[in-house]
Each structure stands twice: as structure tokens, then as C-alpha cells.
Amino acid sequence: VDEGKLRLDPGPCALAPVCEEAIRVTVGASSRHDVKSHVPPDLPQIRAGRERVRQILVNLLSNATKYSPDGGTVTLTAGTVGGVVRVSVSDEGIGIPEEAQERLFTRFYRVRSPETADVQGTGLGLSICKVIGEGYGGRLWAESRPGDGSTFHVELPAGDAPPTG
């Protein structure tokens, strides 16, 4: 990423099958969570690389399970908003303090708390996801409150949207 060698093959990409694949990977890795999907079959294509989008979704789903230590429901939803396609991953986990949210997508940043002490990771996943998403002309952000879980959103241009950047 730092050397500018991250390959971003800009689609077109059918998003619904990528969502299904990311969910299968997550379900296989976590038996404690109920993983649900709300992805319409007629979701428009996006202008992004399949493997990179899969990387983003698997990371968001994996984080949702890691930071929901007591299990619960993890939900992936997708739909269109204007000229973009939005995918959201919600969990019922520990949530993120407001003061930490602005740093979530910074390299090597990890929220430190007694609840996260046993969670494995380098603090690179979300920063890589952000670089990928922005590389396709999209954006990522999170909404969360401690004790109420988190929702991470990624928006990517629909396949027929004009190029950005």
C-alpha cells in the first residue's frame, strides 16, 4: 500500500455474490454468531475489483465477530443510495467510544480496553479497507456507541456511475 503497488482492478463487479461469499467465510470461522444477510438480488454492479471488495467485507465481518465476544447477531445489508451502493455490517458487540471512532481507520490503531485485551490483530485491517474503498472512489465510516454495538459502512460507485478522481 505504501509503495503504491496495491492492485485495484476497477470492475464491473456483481456485488451480491461477493457478499454471499464473505458471509460464508465468516460463518465458517465463527460458530458463536448468527450471521444474517439482507442483500437484494437485483443490486446493481459496482465499479471495483471482486477480490478487493471481498477483502473489505471479510474484514468488516471478521471484526464484527471478534468484537462481539458473547456472540449475537451480525448483519450484512446492501442497497443503493443515490449513485452508490452501500454495504453495512452491524453487530451487537461492545461498541466503540466516540473519542476512538475518528482514529479507527488509522494504521496500527486499536481501541484499548479490558474488553479488547484478548482480541488478536495488528490494527491494519480497517486502514487497508479505507485505502481500497477510497481507491475505487468510495468511502468507509463507522457508527457506534459503547455497549450498543457498531455498524461499519462502505459505499462504492455503482457500475454505471461516472468515474471519480
Short mmCIF file of C-alpha atoms in Angstrom, two decimals, residues 44-115:
data_model
loop_
_atom_site.label_atom_id
_atom_site.label_comp_id
_atom_site.label_asym_id
_atom_site.label_seq_id
_atom_site.Cartn_x
_atom_site.Cartn_y
_atom_site.Cartn_z
CA PRO A 44 -26.52 -3.01 -9.31
CA GLN A 45 -22.96 -3.83 -10.23
CA ILE A 46 -20.19 -1.76 -8.75
CA ARG A 47 -17.03 -0.46 -10.38
CA ALA A 48 -14.49 -2.26 -8.20
CA GLY A 49 -12.38 -5.41 -8.10
CA ARG A 50 -14.09 -8.51 -6.78
CA GLU A 51 -11.19 -9.72 -4.62
CA ARG A 52 -10.57 -6.32 -3.05
CA VAL A 53 -14.25 -5.83 -2.22
CA ARG A 54 -14.32 -9.33 -0.77
CA GLN A 55 -11.28 -8.33 1.34
CA ILE A 56 -13.15 -5.32 2.73
CA LEU A 57 -16.30 -7.30 3.54
CA VAL A 58 -14.47 -10.23 5.15
CA ASN A 59 -12.51 -7.77 7.29
CA LEU A 60 -15.66 -5.94 8.44
CA LEU A 61 -17.50 -9.19 9.16
CA SER A 62 -14.48 -10.67 10.95
CA ASN A 63 -14.16 -7.56 13.13
CA ALA A 64 -17.88 -7.72 13.93
CA THR A 65 -17.45 -11.24 15.29
CA LYS A 66 -14.17 -10.50 17.09
CA TYR A 67 -15.62 -7.51 18.90
CA SER A 68 -18.83 -9.33 19.80
CA PRO A 69 -17.28 -11.78 22.26
CA ASP A 70 -20.61 -13.04 23.61
CA GLY A 71 -21.92 -13.97 20.18
CA GLY A 72 -25.11 -12.36 18.97
CA THR A 73 -26.22 -11.35 15.52
CA VAL A 74 -24.00 -9.90 12.82
CA THR A 75 -25.94 -8.47 9.88
CA LEU A 76 -24.76 -7.50 6.41
CA THR A 77 -27.14 -5.30 4.45
CA ALA A 78 -26.72 -3.81 1.00
CA GLY A 79 -28.66 -1.37 -1.11
CA THR A 80 -28.41 1.70 -3.29
CA VAL A 81 -28.23 5.28 -2.10
CA GLY A 82 -28.16 7.76 -4.96
CA GLY A 83 -25.44 6.71 -7.40
CA VAL A 84 -23.64 4.46 -4.94
CA VAL A 85 -24.06 1.03 -3.46
CA ARG A 86 -23.83 0.87 0.34
CA VAL A 87 -22.93 -2.24 2.30
CA SER A 88 -23.30 -2.08 6.08
CA VAL A 89 -22.10 -4.59 8.66
CA SER A 90 -23.75 -4.33 12.09
CA ASP A 91 -23.03 -6.21 15.28
CA GLU A 92 -24.32 -6.41 18.84
CA GLY A 93 -20.85 -6.16 20.34
CA ILE A 94 -19.06 -3.95 22.80
CA GLY A 95 -19.24 -0.77 20.73
CA ILE A 96 -16.60 1.91 20.25
CA PRO A 97 -16.10 5.01 22.40
CA GLU A 98 -16.75 8.24 20.49
CA GLU A 99 -13.22 9.53 21.06
CA ALA A 100 -11.77 6.41 19.38
CA GLN A 101 -14.00 6.49 16.30
CA GLU A 102 -12.07 9.20 14.47
CA ARG A 103 -8.89 7.07 14.63
CA LEU A 104 -10.40 3.71 13.65
CA PHE A 105 -9.09 3.84 10.09
CA THR A 106 -5.56 4.92 11.10
CA ARG A 107 -2.75 2.41 10.58
CA PHE A 108 -1.86 0.36 13.65
CA TYR A 109 -4.60 1.94 15.77
CA ARG A 110 -6.51 -0.38 18.05
CA VAL A 111 -9.04 0.54 20.71
CA ARG A 112 -7.52 -0.48 24.04
CA SER A 113 -9.86 -1.59 26.79
CA PRO A 114 -10.33 -4.55 29.11
CA GLU A 115 -12.94 -5.92 26.66
#
